[in-house]
Amino acid sequence: MRIEADDPDRDWTIAGVYEVFQDLYRIPLPLPTDGLKAVNVYAMRDGDGLVLIDSGWSIDEARAVLDKAVGALGHGLDEVHRFLITHVHRDHYTLAVRLRREFGNRISMGIGEQPSLRETTKPAHRHFATTAAKLRRCGAMELADALRRGSEAPDRSDWEDPDDWLEPPSEVTLRDRSLQAVPTPGHTQGHVVFIDEGRNAMFAGDHVLPHITPSIGLESKLAESPLRDYLGSLRLVRGMPDRVMLPAHGLVSPSVHARVDELLAHHAQRLDAMSEVVATGASTGYQVARLVTWTRRGRRFDELDLFNSYMAICETGAHLDVLAEQGRLRREEIDGVRHYRVA
């Protein structure tokens, strides 16, 4: 077991059990993706067992790492008496479903995730169906058709309802303490953060991440305006007392507020940049995405891989919708494609 050190350059993905506070530990679990390499699960001693905030992806490697980590804390996986899930994405939720089948653990998740979970488990559902719909709305027809053709049905064995649908804002009563569940829609419609007032800490999930901006509205059920929701959730968190940030991806940070300020400034800059591109004559999300830069390295759109080009187009569309809601652009829909003009 290691004490979490204040070293911003340390590789946060290295497997281990890192003590964040007394009786609270960060456990990075591996992910089977080329982008993010790990997800943080937080283990909290509670009564004679453990509570875990998020669970990891249901793959054998992650299960083995979690089993070893929980063992290092003197427990077995059967002594995890509750999973508190920040949102329905598979890297946060599906290992809890798998373990519940083995050990009967209790799972709790925000009620706002119910529509996406219902959509995911429909027989006709395909991976990235909503992403393809967004691409079409942004005018990227060929990319949308290619994505839809390549989409597969999800493994529905990964998905089941939780035992409890939390209705935040609400108190989550545990054996030794309670946490506050706060709704923070945007990344998904039902995303929640959990506040530990005793430790002055926030389990931030994917709402506030230390080094990247989370994807917006990446879920099975389309939100009306996911970026509007996300910016509102950032302002909600900024209006709360500052706390230690316990993110799902990255190292623990001493200030939620500091990172929220950076994220709000980033999105303000992106809104300005996209408004300027529309003023030059680009009118669809696809056209605008191709004319702005991406990532902290300022990459051109053509330098992105296929998946990140999908995400870039969808996030451009979300920013253009917010500009229309702010009255800075006017929007019209022609044959299912949204076009934007300077107001």
Short mmCIF file of C-alpha atoms in Angstrom, two decimals, residues 16-327:
data_model
loop_
_atom_site.label_atom_id
_atom_site.label_comp_id
_atom_site.label_asym_id
_atom_site.label_seq_id
_atom_site.Cartn_x
_atom_site.Cartn_y
_atom_site.Cartn_z
CA GLY A 16 -1.62 -0.53 -6.70
CA VAL A 17 -3.53 0.62 -3.64
CA TYR A 18 -2.94 4.29 -2.88
CA GLU A 19 -4.07 5.76 0.43
CA VAL A 20 -5.79 9.11 -0.21
CA PHE A 21 -7.22 9.67 3.28
CA GLN A 22 -7.45 7.42 6.28
CA ASP A 23 -9.65 4.46 5.25
CA LEU A 24 -10.00 5.72 1.67
CA TYR A 25 -7.95 4.33 -1.20
CA ARG A 26 -7.49 4.88 -4.94
CA ILE A 27 -7.25 1.70 -7.05
CA PRO A 28 -6.43 2.12 -10.78
CA LEU A 29 -7.91 -0.65 -12.93
CA PRO A 30 -6.80 -1.36 -16.51
CA LEU A 31 -8.95 -0.58 -19.56
CA PRO A 32 -8.87 -2.45 -22.91
CA THR A 33 -8.68 0.73 -25.00
CA ASP A 34 -6.02 2.60 -26.94
CA GLY A 35 -6.91 5.94 -25.36
CA LEU A 36 -7.48 5.92 -21.63
CA LYS A 37 -5.37 3.22 -19.98
CA ALA A 38 -7.05 3.03 -16.57
CA VAL A 39 -9.99 4.06 -14.45
CA ASN A 40 -9.83 4.90 -10.75
CA VAL A 41 -12.03 2.95 -8.36
CA TYR A 42 -12.14 4.32 -4.82
CA ALA A 43 -12.44 1.91 -1.89
CA MET A 44 -13.79 3.21 1.41
CA ARG A 45 -13.76 1.22 4.64
CA ASP A 46 -17.31 1.16 5.98
CA GLY A 47 -18.41 -0.97 8.91
CA ASP A 48 -16.95 -4.46 8.53
CA GLY A 49 -16.61 -4.17 4.76
CA LEU A 50 -15.98 -1.80 1.87
CA VAL A 51 -17.90 0.63 -0.31
CA LEU A 52 -16.53 1.14 -3.82
CA ILE A 53 -17.16 4.27 -5.87
CA ASP A 54 -17.31 3.01 -9.47
CA SER A 55 -16.20 -0.49 -10.37
CA GLY A 56 -14.21 -0.75 -13.60
CA TRP A 57 -14.77 -2.50 -16.92
CA SER A 58 -15.92 -6.13 -16.86
CA ILE A 59 -12.72 -7.72 -18.16
CA ASP A 60 -10.71 -10.51 -16.51
CA GLU A 61 -7.61 -8.35 -16.04
CA ALA A 62 -9.52 -5.64 -14.19
CA ARG A 63 -11.26 -8.20 -11.98
CA ALA A 64 -7.92 -9.76 -11.03
CA VAL A 65 -6.37 -6.37 -10.19
CA LEU A 66 -9.39 -5.40 -8.09
CA ASP A 67 -9.39 -8.75 -6.28
CA LYS A 68 -5.71 -8.30 -5.37
CA ALA A 69 -6.23 -4.70 -4.26
CA VAL A 70 -9.22 -5.52 -2.07
CA GLY A 71 -7.21 -8.40 -0.59
CA ALA A 72 -4.42 -5.97 0.30
CA LEU A 73 -7.02 -4.07 2.32
CA GLY A 74 -7.84 -7.24 4.24
CA HIS A 75 -11.13 -8.03 2.48
CA GLY A 76 -12.60 -10.20 -0.24
CA LEU A 77 -14.79 -9.07 -3.10
CA ASP A 78 -17.76 -10.57 -1.24
CA GLU A 79 -17.19 -7.95 1.49
CA VAL A 80 -17.85 -5.06 -0.88
CA HIS A 81 -21.34 -4.38 0.41
CA ARG A 82 -22.12 -1.52 -1.98
CA PHE A 83 -21.06 -0.01 -5.29
CA LEU A 84 -21.87 3.67 -5.83
CA ILE A 85 -21.72 4.35 -9.58
CA THR A 86 -21.14 7.84 -10.99
CA HIS A 87 -22.54 6.96 -14.44
CA VAL A 88 -23.51 4.13 -16.74
CA HIS A 89 -20.43 3.92 -19.00
CA ARG A 90 -18.98 0.43 -19.13
CA ASP A 91 -15.62 1.40 -17.59
CA HIS A 92 -17.47 2.54 -14.47
CA TYR A 93 -20.41 0.15 -14.23
CA THR A 94 -20.04 -3.28 -15.82
CA LEU A 95 -17.59 -4.92 -13.42
CA ALA A 96 -20.05 -4.21 -10.60
CA VAL A 97 -22.75 -6.08 -12.55
CA ARG A 98 -20.42 -9.04 -13.03
CA LEU A 99 -19.40 -9.16 -9.38
CA ARG A 100 -22.99 -8.87 -8.18
CA ARG A 101 -23.78 -12.11 -10.01
CA GLU A 102 -21.03 -13.82 -8.03
CA PHE A 103 -21.37 -12.23 -4.61
CA GLY A 104 -24.68 -10.38 -4.42
CA ASN A 105 -23.16 -6.91 -3.96
CA ARG A 106 -25.57 -3.97 -3.92
CA ILE A 107 -25.34 -1.40 -6.74
CA SER A 108 -26.66 2.18 -6.68
CA MET A 109 -26.74 4.62 -9.62
CA GLY A 110 -28.48 7.87 -10.56
CA ILE A 111 -32.02 7.65 -11.96
CA GLY A 112 -31.02 9.85 -14.90
CA GLU A 113 -29.11 6.89 -16.39
CA GLN A 114 -32.26 4.78 -16.68
CA PRO A 115 -33.22 5.92 -20.24
CA SER A 116 -29.76 5.13 -21.64
CA LEU A 117 -29.61 1.78 -19.86
CA ARG A 118 -33.05 0.89 -21.22
CA GLU A 119 -31.93 1.86 -24.73
CA THR A 120 -28.71 -0.15 -24.46
CA THR A 121 -30.57 -3.33 -23.58
CA LYS A 122 -33.06 -3.14 -26.45
CA PRO A 123 -32.62 -6.01 -28.96
CA ALA A 124 -32.29 -3.58 -31.87
CA HIS A 125 -29.69 -1.35 -30.19
CA ARG A 126 -26.24 -1.00 -31.76
CA HIS A 127 -23.06 0.52 -30.37
CA PHE A 128 -22.64 4.19 -31.35
CA ALA A 129 -26.14 4.46 -32.84
CA THR A 130 -26.63 7.84 -31.18
CA THR A 131 -23.17 8.96 -32.34
CA ALA A 132 -24.16 8.12 -35.92
CA ALA A 133 -27.36 10.14 -35.46
CA LYS A 134 -25.34 13.13 -34.22
CA LEU A 135 -22.93 12.85 -37.15
CA ARG A 136 -25.85 12.92 -39.57
CA ARG A 137 -27.30 15.96 -37.80
CA CYS A 138 -23.88 17.63 -38.18
CA GLY A 139 -23.80 16.93 -41.93
CA ALA A 140 -21.17 14.15 -41.83
CA MET A 141 -23.32 11.72 -43.80
CA GLU A 142 -20.60 9.39 -45.10
CA LEU A 143 -19.01 9.04 -41.67
CA ALA A 144 -22.43 8.42 -40.10
CA ASP A 145 -23.24 5.69 -42.61
CA ALA A 146 -19.84 4.04 -42.14
CA LEU A 147 -20.19 4.10 -38.36
CA ARG A 148 -23.69 2.67 -38.49
CA ARG A 149 -22.61 -0.13 -40.84
CA GLY A 150 -19.74 -1.03 -38.54
CA SER A 151 -21.76 -0.89 -35.32
CA GLU A 152 -22.39 -4.12 -33.47
CA ALA A 153 -25.00 -5.12 -30.94
CA PRO A 154 -23.65 -4.72 -27.38
CA ASP A 155 -23.10 -7.71 -25.15
CA ARG A 156 -26.28 -7.34 -23.13
CA SER A 157 -24.92 -9.62 -20.43
CA ASP A 158 -22.81 -6.63 -19.32
CA TRP A 159 -25.90 -4.59 -18.48
CA GLU A 160 -28.52 -4.92 -15.76
CA ASP A 161 -30.46 -2.48 -13.60
CA PRO A 162 -28.84 -1.39 -10.32
CA ASP A 163 -30.46 -2.37 -7.04
CA ASP A 164 -31.15 1.30 -6.22
CA TRP A 165 -31.98 4.20 -8.50
CA LEU A 166 -30.67 7.26 -6.65
CA GLU A 167 -32.71 10.46 -7.06
CA PRO A 168 -30.17 13.23 -6.53
CA PRO A 169 -29.73 15.57 -4.86
CA SER A 170 -30.00 13.08 -2.05
CA GLU A 171 -28.20 11.58 0.91
CA VAL A 172 -26.67 8.12 0.56
CA THR A 173 -26.58 6.46 3.97
CA LEU A 174 -23.78 3.96 4.51
CA ARG A 175 -22.89 2.02 7.66
CA ASP A 176 -20.40 4.47 9.19
CA ARG A 177 -21.10 7.69 7.29
CA SER A 178 -23.18 9.24 4.56
CA LEU A 179 -22.36 10.81 1.21
CA GLN A 180 -24.26 13.40 -0.79
CA ALA A 181 -25.24 12.46 -4.36
CA VAL A 182 -25.31 15.57 -6.57
CA PRO A 183 -26.67 15.49 -10.16
CA THR A 184 -24.11 16.67 -12.73
CA PRO A 185 -25.59 15.94 -16.19
CA GLY A 186 -23.55 16.60 -19.31
CA HIS A 187 -21.07 13.76 -19.81
CA THR A 188 -24.19 11.62 -19.46
CA GLN A 189 -27.68 12.69 -18.45
CA GLY A 190 -27.59 10.78 -15.18
CA HIS A 191 -24.02 11.48 -14.09
CA VAL A 192 -23.67 12.13 -10.35
CA VAL A 193 -20.80 13.16 -8.13
CA PHE A 194 -20.58 12.04 -4.52
CA ILE A 195 -19.60 14.48 -1.78
CA ASP A 196 -17.80 13.27 1.35
CA GLU A 197 -18.21 16.26 3.64
CA GLY A 198 -16.20 14.67 6.45
CA ARG A 199 -13.14 14.44 4.22
CA ASN A 200 -14.01 17.60 2.26
CA ALA A 201 -13.68 15.56 -0.93
CA MET A 202 -15.64 15.01 -4.13
CA PHE A 203 -15.76 11.73 -6.04
CA ALA A 204 -15.90 13.51 -9.39
CA GLY A 205 -16.35 10.60 -11.81
CA ASP A 206 -15.89 11.91 -15.34
CA HIS A 207 -17.49 15.28 -14.61
CA VAL A 208 -14.23 17.02 -13.67
CA LEU A 209 -10.99 15.43 -14.91
CA PRO A 210 -7.51 16.84 -14.23
CA HIS A 211 -5.94 16.71 -17.69
CA ILE A 212 -8.66 16.14 -20.30
CA THR A 213 -12.10 17.49 -21.08
CA PRO A 214 -14.73 14.74 -20.86
CA SER A 215 -16.77 13.82 -23.89
CA ILE A 216 -20.22 15.40 -23.87
CA GLY A 217 -23.41 13.39 -24.24
CA LEU A 218 -21.69 10.08 -25.07
CA GLU A 219 -24.63 7.84 -24.24
CA SER A 220 -27.35 5.70 -25.75
CA LYS A 221 -30.15 8.23 -25.33
CA LEU A 222 -29.73 11.62 -26.99
CA ALA A 223 -29.82 14.65 -24.71
CA GLU A 224 -31.38 17.86 -26.01
CA SER A 225 -28.30 20.01 -25.30
CA PRO A 226 -25.55 18.09 -23.48
CA LEU A 227 -23.01 20.92 -23.46
CA ARG A 228 -25.56 23.33 -21.99
CA ASP A 229 -26.17 20.71 -19.28
CA TYR A 230 -22.46 20.21 -18.73
CA LEU A 231 -21.66 23.90 -18.38
CA GLY A 232 -24.54 24.25 -15.95
CA SER A 233 -23.20 21.35 -13.90
CA LEU A 234 -19.73 22.88 -13.83
CA ARG A 235 -21.20 26.13 -12.51
CA LEU A 236 -23.19 24.19 -9.92
CA VAL A 237 -20.00 22.54 -8.63
CA ARG A 238 -18.15 25.88 -8.74
CA GLY A 239 -20.82 27.36 -6.50
CA MET A 240 -20.28 24.68 -3.86
CA PRO A 241 -17.41 24.76 -1.32
CA ASP A 242 -14.05 23.83 -2.84
CA ARG A 243 -12.97 20.26 -2.16
CA VAL A 244 -10.29 17.70 -2.89
CA MET A 245 -10.99 16.23 -6.32
CA LEU A 246 -11.06 12.43 -6.62
CA PRO A 247 -11.31 11.94 -10.41
CA ALA A 248 -12.06 8.77 -12.34
CA HIS A 249 -9.06 9.29 -14.62
CA GLY A 250 -5.93 10.93 -13.26
CA LEU A 251 -4.33 11.78 -9.94
CA VAL A 252 -6.07 13.20 -6.91
CA SER A 253 -6.05 17.01 -6.96
CA PRO A 254 -6.34 19.46 -4.04
CA SER A 255 -8.95 21.71 -5.71
CA VAL A 256 -12.10 21.00 -7.68
CA HIS A 257 -12.59 24.74 -8.25
CA ALA A 258 -9.22 25.26 -9.94
CA ARG A 259 -9.97 22.64 -12.57
CA VAL A 260 -13.58 23.79 -13.05
CA ASP A 261 -12.30 27.29 -13.79
CA GLU A 262 -9.97 25.87 -16.44
CA LEU A 263 -12.77 23.85 -18.02
CA LEU A 264 -15.15 26.81 -18.14
CA ALA A 265 -12.43 28.96 -19.71
CA HIS A 266 -11.65 26.23 -22.24
CA HIS A 267 -15.26 25.95 -23.37
CA ALA A 268 -15.62 29.73 -23.57
CA GLN A 269 -12.60 29.82 -25.87
CA ARG A 270 -14.01 26.98 -28.00
CA LEU A 271 -17.34 28.76 -28.33
CA ASP A 272 -15.59 31.91 -29.52
CA ALA A 273 -13.41 30.00 -31.98
CA MET A 274 -16.36 28.16 -33.50
CA SER A 275 -18.43 31.33 -33.75
CA GLU A 276 -15.58 32.93 -35.71
CA VAL A 277 -15.44 29.97 -38.10
CA VAL A 278 -19.20 30.21 -38.75
CA ALA A 279 -18.66 33.88 -39.58
CA THR A 280 -16.36 32.79 -42.43
CA GLY A 281 -19.16 30.77 -44.05
CA ALA A 282 -18.97 27.26 -42.54
CA SER A 283 -22.50 26.27 -41.57
CA THR A 284 -22.57 22.65 -40.31
CA GLY A 285 -20.91 20.92 -37.40
CA TYR A 286 -18.82 18.87 -39.82
CA GLN A 287 -17.60 21.92 -41.71
CA VAL A 288 -16.72 23.81 -38.53
CA ALA A 289 -14.95 20.81 -36.96
CA ARG A 290 -12.64 20.62 -39.96
CA LEU A 291 -11.59 24.26 -39.53
CA VAL A 292 -10.73 24.41 -35.83
CA THR A 293 -7.80 22.74 -34.06
CA TRP A 294 -8.02 19.82 -31.65
CA THR A 295 -6.32 18.58 -28.48
CA ARG A 296 -3.81 20.55 -26.43
CA ARG A 297 -1.34 20.07 -29.27
CA GLY A 298 -3.51 22.05 -31.69
CA ARG A 299 -3.90 19.23 -34.20
CA ARG A 300 -5.75 19.63 -37.48
CA PHE A 301 -8.92 17.59 -37.95
CA ASP A 302 -7.25 15.45 -40.61
CA GLU A 303 -4.63 14.37 -38.04
CA LEU A 304 -7.23 12.78 -35.75
CA ASP A 305 -7.92 9.06 -35.79
CA LEU A 306 -11.37 7.92 -36.88
CA PHE A 307 -12.91 7.62 -33.42
CA ASN A 308 -11.64 11.03 -32.31
CA SER A 309 -12.87 12.59 -35.54
CA TYR A 310 -16.36 11.29 -34.68
CA MET A 311 -16.07 12.83 -31.19
CA ALA A 312 -14.76 16.12 -32.59
CA ILE A 313 -17.72 16.51 -34.94
CA CYS A 314 -20.26 15.68 -32.24
CA GLU A 315 -18.69 18.09 -29.76
CA THR A 316 -18.62 20.81 -32.40
CA GLY A 317 -22.34 20.32 -32.91
CA ALA A 318 -22.89 20.62 -29.16
CA HIS A 319 -20.95 23.91 -29.06
CA LEU A 320 -22.86 25.30 -32.03
CA ASP A 321 -26.16 24.45 -30.32
CA VAL A 322 -25.08 26.37 -27.22
CA LEU A 323 -24.12 29.35 -29.40
CA ALA A 324 -27.61 29.23 -30.90
CA GLU A 325 -29.17 29.05 -27.43
CA GLN A 326 -27.11 32.09 -26.41
CA GLY A 327 -28.41 34.02 -29.42
#
